[in-house]
Short mmCIF file of C-alpha atoms and ligand atoms in Angstrom, two decimals:
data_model
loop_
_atom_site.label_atom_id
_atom_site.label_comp_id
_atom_site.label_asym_id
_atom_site.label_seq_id
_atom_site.Cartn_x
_atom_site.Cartn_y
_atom_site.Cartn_z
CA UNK A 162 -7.41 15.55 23.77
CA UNK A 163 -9.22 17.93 21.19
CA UNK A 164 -12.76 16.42 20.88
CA UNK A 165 -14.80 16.81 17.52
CA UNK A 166 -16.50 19.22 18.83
CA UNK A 167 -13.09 22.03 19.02
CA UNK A 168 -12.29 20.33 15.84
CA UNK A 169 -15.92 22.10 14.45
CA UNK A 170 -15.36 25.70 16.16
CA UNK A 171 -11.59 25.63 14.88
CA UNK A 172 -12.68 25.20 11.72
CA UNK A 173 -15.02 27.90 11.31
CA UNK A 174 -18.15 25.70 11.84
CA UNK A 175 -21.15 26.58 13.53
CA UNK A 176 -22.75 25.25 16.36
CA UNK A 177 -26.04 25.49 13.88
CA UNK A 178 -24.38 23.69 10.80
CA UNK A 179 -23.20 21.12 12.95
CA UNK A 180 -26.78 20.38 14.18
CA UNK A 181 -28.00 20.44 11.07
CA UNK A 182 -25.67 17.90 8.99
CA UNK A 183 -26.36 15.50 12.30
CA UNK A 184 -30.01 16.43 11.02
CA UNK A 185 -29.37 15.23 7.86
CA UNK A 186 -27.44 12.34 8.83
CA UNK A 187 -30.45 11.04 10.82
CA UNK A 188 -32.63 11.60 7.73
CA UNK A 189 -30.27 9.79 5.16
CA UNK A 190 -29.66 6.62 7.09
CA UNK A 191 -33.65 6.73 7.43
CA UNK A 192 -33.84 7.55 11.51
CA UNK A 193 -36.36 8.97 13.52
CA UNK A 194 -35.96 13.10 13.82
CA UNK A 195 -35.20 12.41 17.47
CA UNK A 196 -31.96 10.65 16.11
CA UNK A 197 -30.15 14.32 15.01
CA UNK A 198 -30.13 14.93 18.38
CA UNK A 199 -28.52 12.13 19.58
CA UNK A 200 -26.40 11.80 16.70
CA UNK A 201 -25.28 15.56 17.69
CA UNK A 202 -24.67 14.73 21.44
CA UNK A 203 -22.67 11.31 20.66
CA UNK A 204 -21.01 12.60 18.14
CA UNK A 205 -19.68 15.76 20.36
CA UNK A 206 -18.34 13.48 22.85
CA UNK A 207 -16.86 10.70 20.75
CA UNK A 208 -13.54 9.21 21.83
CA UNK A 209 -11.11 8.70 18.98
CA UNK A 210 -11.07 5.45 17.42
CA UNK A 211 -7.66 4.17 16.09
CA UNK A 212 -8.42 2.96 12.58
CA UNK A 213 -5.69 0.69 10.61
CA UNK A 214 -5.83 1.63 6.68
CA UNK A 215 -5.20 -1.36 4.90
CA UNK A 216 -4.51 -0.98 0.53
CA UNK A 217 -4.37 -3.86 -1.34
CA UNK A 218 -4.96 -4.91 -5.14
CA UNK A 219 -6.42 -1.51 -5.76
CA UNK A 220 -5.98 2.31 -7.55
CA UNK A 221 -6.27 4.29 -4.78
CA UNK A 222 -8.97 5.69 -6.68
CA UNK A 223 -11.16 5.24 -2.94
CA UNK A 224 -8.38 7.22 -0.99
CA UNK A 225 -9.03 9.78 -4.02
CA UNK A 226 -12.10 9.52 -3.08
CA UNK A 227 -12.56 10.46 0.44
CA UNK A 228 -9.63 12.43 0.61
CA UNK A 229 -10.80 14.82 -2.08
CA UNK A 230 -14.00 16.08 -0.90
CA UNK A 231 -14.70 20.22 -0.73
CA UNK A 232 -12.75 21.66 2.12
CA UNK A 233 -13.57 22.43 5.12
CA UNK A 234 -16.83 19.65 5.29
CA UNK A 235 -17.78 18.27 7.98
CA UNK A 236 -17.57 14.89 6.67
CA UNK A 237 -13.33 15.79 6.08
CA UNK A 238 -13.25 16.68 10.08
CA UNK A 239 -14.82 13.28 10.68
CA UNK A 240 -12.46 11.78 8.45
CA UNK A 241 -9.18 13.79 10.07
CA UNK A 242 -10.73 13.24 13.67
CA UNK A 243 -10.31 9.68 13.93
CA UNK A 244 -6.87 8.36 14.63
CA UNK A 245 -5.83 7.45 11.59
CA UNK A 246 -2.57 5.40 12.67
CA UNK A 247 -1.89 3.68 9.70
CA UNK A 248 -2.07 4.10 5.83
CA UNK A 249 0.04 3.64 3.27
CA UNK A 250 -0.82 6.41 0.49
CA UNK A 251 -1.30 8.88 3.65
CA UNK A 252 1.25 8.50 6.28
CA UNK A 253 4.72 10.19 6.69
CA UNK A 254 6.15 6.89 7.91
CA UNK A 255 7.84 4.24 5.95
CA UNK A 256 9.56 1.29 6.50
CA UNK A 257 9.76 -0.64 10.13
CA UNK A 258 8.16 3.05 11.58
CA UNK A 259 5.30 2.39 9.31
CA UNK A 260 4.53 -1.18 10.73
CA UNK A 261 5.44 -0.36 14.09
CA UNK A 262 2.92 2.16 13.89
CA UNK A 263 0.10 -0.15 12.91
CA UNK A 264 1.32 -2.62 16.05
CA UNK A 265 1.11 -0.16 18.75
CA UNK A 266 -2.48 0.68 17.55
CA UNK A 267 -3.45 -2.82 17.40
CA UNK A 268 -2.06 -2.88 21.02
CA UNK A 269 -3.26 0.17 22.37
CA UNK A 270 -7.23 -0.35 21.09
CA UNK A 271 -6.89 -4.10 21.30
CA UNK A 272 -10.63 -5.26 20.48
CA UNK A 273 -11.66 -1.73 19.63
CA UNK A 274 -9.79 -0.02 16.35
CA UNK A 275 -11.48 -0.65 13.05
CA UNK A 276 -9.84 -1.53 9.68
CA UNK A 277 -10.59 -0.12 6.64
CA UNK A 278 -9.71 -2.20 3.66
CA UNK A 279 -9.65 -1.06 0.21
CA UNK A 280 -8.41 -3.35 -3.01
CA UNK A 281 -9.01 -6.93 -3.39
CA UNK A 282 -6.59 -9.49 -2.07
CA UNK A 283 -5.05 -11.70 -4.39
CA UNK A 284 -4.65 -15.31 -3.54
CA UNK A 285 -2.87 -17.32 -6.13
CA UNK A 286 0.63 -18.79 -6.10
CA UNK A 287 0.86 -17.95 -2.40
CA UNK A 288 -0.51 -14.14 -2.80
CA UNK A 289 2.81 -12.87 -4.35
CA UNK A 290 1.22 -10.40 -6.83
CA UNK A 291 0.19 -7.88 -3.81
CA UNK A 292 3.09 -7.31 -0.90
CA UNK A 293 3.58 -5.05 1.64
CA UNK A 294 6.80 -5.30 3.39
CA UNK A 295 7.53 -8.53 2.16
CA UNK A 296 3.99 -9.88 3.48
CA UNK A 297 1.59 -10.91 1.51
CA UNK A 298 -1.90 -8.83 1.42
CA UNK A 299 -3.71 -11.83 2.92
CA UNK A 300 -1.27 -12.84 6.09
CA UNK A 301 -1.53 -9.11 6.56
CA UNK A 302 -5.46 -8.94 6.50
CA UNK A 303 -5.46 -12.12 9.05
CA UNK A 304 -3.05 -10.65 11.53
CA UNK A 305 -3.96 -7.16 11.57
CA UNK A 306 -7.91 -8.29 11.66
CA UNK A 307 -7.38 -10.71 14.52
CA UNK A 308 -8.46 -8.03 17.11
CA UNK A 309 -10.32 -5.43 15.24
CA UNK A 310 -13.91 -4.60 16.43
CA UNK A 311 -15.12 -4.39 13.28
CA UNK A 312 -13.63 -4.23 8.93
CA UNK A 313 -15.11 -1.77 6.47
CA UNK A 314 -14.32 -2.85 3.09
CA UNK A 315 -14.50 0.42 1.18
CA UNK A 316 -14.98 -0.29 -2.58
CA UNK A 317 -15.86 -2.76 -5.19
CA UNK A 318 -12.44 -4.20 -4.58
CA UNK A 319 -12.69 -5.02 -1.61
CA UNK A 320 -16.20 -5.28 -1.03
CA UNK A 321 -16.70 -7.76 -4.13
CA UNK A 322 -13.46 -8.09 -5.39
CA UNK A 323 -14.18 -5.51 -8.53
CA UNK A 324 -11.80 -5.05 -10.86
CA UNK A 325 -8.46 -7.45 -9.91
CA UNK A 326 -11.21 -10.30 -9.65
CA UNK A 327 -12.88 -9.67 -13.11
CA UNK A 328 -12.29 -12.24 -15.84
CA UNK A 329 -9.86 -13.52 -16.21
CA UNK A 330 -8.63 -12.91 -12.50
CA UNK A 331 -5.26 -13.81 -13.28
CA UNK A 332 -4.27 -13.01 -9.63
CA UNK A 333 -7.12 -15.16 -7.89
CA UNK A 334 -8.16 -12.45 -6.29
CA UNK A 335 -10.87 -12.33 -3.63
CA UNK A 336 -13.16 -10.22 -1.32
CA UNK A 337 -12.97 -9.84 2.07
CA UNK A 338 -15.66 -10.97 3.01
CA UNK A 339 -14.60 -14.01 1.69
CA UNK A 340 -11.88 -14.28 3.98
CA UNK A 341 -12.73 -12.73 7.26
CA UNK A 342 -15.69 -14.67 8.30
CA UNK A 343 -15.47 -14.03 12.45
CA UNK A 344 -15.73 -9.82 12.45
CA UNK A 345 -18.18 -7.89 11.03
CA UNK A 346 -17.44 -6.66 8.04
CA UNK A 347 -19.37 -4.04 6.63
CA UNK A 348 -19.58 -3.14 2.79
CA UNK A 349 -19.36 0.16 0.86
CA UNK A 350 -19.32 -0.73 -2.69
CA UNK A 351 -18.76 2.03 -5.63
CA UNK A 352 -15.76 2.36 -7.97
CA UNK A 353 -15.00 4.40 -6.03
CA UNK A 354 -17.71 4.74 -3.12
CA UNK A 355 -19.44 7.95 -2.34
CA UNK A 356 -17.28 10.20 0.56
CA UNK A 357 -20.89 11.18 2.30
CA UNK A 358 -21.44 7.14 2.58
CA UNK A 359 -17.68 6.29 3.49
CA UNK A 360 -17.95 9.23 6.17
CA UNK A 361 -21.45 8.80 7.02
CA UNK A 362 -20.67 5.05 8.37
CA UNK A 363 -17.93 6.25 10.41
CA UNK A 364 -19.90 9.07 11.95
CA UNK A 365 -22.38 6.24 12.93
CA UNK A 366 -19.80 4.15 13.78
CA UNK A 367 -18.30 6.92 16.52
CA UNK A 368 -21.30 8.04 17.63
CA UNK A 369 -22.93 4.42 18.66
CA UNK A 370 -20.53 2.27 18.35
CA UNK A 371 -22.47 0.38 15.57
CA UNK A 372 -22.88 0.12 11.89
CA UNK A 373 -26.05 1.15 10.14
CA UNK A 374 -28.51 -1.21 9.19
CA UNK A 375 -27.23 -3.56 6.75
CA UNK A 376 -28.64 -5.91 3.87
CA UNK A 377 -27.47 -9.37 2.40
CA UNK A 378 -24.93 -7.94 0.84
CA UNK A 379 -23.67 -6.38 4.37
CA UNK A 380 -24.35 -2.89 2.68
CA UNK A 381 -26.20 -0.25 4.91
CA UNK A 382 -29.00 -0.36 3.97
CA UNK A 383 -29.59 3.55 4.49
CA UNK A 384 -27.35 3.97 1.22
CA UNK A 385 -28.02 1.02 -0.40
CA UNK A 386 -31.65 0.12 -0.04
CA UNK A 387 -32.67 2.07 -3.17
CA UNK A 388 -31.66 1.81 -6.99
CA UNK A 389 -30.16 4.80 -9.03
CA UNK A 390 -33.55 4.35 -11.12
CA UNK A 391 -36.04 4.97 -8.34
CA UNK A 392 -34.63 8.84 -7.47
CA UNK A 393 -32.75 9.16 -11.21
CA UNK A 394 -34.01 12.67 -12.44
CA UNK A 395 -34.78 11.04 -15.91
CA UNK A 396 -37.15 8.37 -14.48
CA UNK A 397 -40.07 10.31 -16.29
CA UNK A 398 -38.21 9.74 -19.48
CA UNK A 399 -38.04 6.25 -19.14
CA UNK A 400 -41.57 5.70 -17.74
CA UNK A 401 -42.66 7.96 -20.74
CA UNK A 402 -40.69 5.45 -23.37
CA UNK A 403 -38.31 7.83 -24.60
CA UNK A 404 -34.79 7.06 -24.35
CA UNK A 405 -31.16 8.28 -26.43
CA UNK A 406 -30.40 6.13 -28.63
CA UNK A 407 -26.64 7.91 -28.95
CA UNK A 408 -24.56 9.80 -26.77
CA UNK A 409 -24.79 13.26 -29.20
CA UNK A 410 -28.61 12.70 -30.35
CA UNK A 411 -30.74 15.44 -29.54
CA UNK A 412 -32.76 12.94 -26.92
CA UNK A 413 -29.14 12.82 -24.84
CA UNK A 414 -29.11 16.62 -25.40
CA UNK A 415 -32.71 16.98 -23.62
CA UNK A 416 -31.62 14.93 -20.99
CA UNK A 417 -34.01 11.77 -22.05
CA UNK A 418 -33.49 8.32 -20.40
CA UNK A 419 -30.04 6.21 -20.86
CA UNK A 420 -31.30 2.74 -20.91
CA UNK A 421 -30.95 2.25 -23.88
CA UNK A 422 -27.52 3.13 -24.24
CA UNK A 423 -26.51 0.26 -21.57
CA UNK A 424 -27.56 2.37 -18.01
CA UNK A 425 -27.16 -0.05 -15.31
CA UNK A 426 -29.72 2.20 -12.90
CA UNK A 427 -32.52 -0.12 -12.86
CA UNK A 428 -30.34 -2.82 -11.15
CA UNK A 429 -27.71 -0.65 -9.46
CA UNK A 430 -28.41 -0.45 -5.45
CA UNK A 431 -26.57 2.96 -4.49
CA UNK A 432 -27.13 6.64 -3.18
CA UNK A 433 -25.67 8.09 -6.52
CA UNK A 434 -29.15 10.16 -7.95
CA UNK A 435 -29.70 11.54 -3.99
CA UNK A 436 -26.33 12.14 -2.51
CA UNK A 437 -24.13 12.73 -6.06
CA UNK A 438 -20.61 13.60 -6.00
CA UNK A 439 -18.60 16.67 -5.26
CA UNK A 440 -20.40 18.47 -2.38
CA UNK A 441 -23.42 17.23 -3.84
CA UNK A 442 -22.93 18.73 -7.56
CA UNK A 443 -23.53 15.85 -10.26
CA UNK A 444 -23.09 12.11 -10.61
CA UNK A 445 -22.55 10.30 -13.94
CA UNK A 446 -26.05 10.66 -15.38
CA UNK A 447 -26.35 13.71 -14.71
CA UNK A 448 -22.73 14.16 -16.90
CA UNK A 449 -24.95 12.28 -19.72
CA UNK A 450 -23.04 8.51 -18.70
CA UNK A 451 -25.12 5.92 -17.54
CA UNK A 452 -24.56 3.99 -14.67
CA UNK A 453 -21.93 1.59 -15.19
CA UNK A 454 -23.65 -0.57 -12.00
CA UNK A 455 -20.21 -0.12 -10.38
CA UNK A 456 -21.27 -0.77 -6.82
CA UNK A 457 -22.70 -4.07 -7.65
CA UNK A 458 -21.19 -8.03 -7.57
CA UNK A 459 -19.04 -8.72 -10.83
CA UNK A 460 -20.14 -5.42 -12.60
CA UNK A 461 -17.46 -5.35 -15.12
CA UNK A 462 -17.81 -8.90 -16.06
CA UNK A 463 -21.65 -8.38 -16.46
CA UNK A 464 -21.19 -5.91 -19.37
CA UNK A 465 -22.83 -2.45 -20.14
CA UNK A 466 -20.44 0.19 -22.22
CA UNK A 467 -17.57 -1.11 -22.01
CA UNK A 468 -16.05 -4.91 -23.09
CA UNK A 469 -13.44 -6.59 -21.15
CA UNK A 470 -10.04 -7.03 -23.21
CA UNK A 471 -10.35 -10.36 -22.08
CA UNK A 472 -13.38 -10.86 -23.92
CA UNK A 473 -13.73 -11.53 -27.73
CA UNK A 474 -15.19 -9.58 -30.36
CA UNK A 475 -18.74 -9.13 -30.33
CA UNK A 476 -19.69 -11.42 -27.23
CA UNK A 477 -23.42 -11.19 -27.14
CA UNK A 478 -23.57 -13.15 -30.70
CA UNK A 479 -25.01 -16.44 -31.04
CA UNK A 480 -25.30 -16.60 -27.43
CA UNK A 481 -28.30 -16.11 -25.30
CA UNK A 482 -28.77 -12.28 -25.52
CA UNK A 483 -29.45 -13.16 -29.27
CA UNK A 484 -31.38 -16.14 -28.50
CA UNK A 485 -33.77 -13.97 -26.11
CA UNK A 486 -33.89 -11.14 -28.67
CA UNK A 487 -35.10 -13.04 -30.99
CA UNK A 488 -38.21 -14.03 -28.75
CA UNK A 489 -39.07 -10.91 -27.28
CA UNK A 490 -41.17 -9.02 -29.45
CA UNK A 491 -41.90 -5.34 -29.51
CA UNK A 492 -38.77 -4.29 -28.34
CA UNK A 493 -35.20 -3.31 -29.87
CA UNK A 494 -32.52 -5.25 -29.89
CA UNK A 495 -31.02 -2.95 -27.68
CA UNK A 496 -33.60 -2.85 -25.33
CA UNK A 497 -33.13 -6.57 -25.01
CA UNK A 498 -29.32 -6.94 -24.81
CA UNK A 499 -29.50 -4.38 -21.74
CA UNK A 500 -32.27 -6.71 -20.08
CA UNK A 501 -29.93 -10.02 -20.51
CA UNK A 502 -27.50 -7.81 -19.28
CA UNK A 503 -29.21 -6.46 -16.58
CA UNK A 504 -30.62 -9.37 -15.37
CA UNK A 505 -27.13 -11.23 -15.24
CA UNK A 506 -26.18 -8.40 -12.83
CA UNK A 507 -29.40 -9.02 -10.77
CA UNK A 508 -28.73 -12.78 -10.16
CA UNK A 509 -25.07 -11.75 -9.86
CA UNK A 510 -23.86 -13.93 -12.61
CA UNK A 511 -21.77 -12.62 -15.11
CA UNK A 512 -23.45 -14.27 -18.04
CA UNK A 513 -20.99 -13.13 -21.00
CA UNK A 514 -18.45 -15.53 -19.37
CA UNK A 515 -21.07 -18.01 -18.33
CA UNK A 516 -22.02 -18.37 -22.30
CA UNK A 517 -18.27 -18.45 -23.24
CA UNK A 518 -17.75 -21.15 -20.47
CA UNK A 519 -20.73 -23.16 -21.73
CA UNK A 520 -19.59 -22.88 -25.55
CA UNK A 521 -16.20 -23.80 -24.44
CA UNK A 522 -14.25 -20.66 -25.23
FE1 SF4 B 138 -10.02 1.75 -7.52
FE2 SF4 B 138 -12.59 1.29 -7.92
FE3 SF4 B 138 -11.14 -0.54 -6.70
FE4 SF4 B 138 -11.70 1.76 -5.42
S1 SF4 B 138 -13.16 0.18 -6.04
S2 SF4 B 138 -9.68 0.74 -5.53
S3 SF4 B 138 -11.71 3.22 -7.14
S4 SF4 B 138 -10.85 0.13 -8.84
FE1 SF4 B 139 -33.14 4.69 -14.96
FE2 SF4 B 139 -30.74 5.07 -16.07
FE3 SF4 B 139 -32.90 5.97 -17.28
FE4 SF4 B 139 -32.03 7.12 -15.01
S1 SF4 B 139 -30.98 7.10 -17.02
S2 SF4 B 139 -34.16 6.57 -15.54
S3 SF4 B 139 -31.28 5.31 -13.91
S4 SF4 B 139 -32.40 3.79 -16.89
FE1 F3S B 140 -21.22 3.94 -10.00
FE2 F3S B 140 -23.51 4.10 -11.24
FE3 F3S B 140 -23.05 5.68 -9.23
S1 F3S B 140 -21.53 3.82 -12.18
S2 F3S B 140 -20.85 6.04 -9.36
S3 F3S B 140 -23.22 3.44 -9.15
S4 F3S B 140 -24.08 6.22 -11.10
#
């Protein structure tokens, strides 16, 4: 069997670019410089684990995702060298071939193949709003999981539950860490997730047969152990005190900080301002959008530019973002709304709904 090695030289890569994105592998998951090496030489040899693709209550917006970075990268030949047996936006099979498929892998690696999940799965009235062959996402996840090494729930979906779970979660829908308790589950959060971090954890994964280091959340902590705001290229700006105050003002123009304008960077835990998007090009403050926090817990529900239709007019009034803005003085009103706002995503409570629960609405 072609090892990932051929796969490199067939592609037109070189022994020396190899080495050197094992290099910065090592460096980005914060490993000693002896770890390139050793990333390079278990990497070479790396058998070819069967992975099970699992979509549930999702956009395919993470499949967009990893599927669309620059071709040829090296993180693409990682993705195309493991044995990807079954997934339902990418494979040519349908029907009973499809599901057969996913069995013989199961059987084949039993104990060994990894699942990648992403969407959230959707619990209420027996988990009819998300089917796959006439089974629901959730008997799926159990059987399927049963003798996986190891689930990486790719996404805010699946990692937190995201979007299907915001308010008012009409679906019930869930995490999975919330249902797979006796596997490791490891999370990459990020509406979508970066491909670098979605590729990167595989590459570990082949190499050592491990996942990175990983926080509470069960995020590695190698692309996760930072916020946006400590590497974010406008940090002077904000230190400085001079923020937008609109999207076309001439501080926006000259690149000044976004806080103001509801930038979720301060509290946002993800590789965004170091790794970016698209072979490294730009990530959404760099395209003059702050961070919407999308890689955290409940981060539509917590607010920032955009309101839930769920939610009524004007949510923050007469609630406790007013009540607090009020108190603090020497700062906007602004200012204040995004630190109620940014310190409901920090405790992980989304407090719009909290207030509206409390007030009865
Ligand atoms: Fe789509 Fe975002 Fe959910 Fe991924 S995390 S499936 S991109 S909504
Ligand atoms: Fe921090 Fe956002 Fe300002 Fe960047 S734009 S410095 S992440 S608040
Ligand atoms: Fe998401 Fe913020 Fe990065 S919105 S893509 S975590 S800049």
């Amino acid at each position: 069997m072609i090892n990932l090695a051929e796969r490199f030289l067939d592609a037109g890569i070189s022994r020396r670019a190899f080495l050197q994105y094992c290099a910065q592998l090592a460096a980005l998951m914060a490993l000693p410089p002896s770890a390139g090496r050793a990333f390079a030489e278990a990497l070479i040899t790396a058998p070819r684990p069967s992975v099970i693709w699992l979509s549930f209550q999702e956009c395919t917006g993470c499949t967009e995702a990893i599927t669309r970075s620059h071709s040829p990268t090296i993180e693409n030949l990682i993705f195309s060298h493991i044995s990807l047996d079954y997934h339902h936006t990418l494979q040519a099979a349908a029907g009973d071939s499809a599901e057969i498929a996913r069995s013989e892998a199961m059987q084949r690696q039993r104990g060994k193949y990894l699942i990648v999940v992403d969407g959230a799965v959707p619990l209420k009235d027996g988990g009819i709003y998300s089917t796959i062959a006439g089974v629901s996402n959730y008997d799926l996840l159990r059987e399927t999981a049963k003798d996986a090494a190891a689930i990486i729930a790719v996404g805010s979906c699946a990692a937190f539950g995201g979007l299907p779970k915001a308010n008012p979660n009409p679906t019930g829908a869930v995490a999975i860490s919330d249902l797979i308790q006796d596997k490791p589950v490891i999370n990459l959060p990020g509406c979508p997730p970066i491909p670098v971090v979605m590729t990167g954890v595989l590459a570990h994964y082949l190499a050592f047969g491990t996942s990175p280091a990983l926080d509470r959340l069960s995020r590695p902590k190698a692309f996760y152990g930072e916020t946006l705001h400590d590497r974010c290229y406008r940090r002077p700006f904000y230190d400085q005190g001079k923020f937008a105050k609109s999207f076309d003002d001439l501080a926006a123009r000259q690149g000044w900080c976004l806080f103001e304008l509801g930038c979720k960077g301060p509290v946002t835990s993800n590789s965004c301002a170091t790794i970016k998007w698209n072979d490294s090009t730009s990530f959404p403050i760099s395209s003059g959008h702050g961070c919407l926090g999308c890689s955290e817990p409940n981060f539509w529900d917590a607010g920032g530019f955009y309101r839930a239709l769920s939610l009524p007019a004007d949510p923050l009034e007469n609630t406790t973002a007013s009540a607090i803005t009020g108190t603090i003085a020497g700062i906007s009103v602004a200012v204040a709304n995004r630190l109620v706002q940014n310190t409901a995503i920090l405790e992980h409570q989304p407090v719009i709904v909290t207030d509206l629960e409390k007030s009865g609405g």
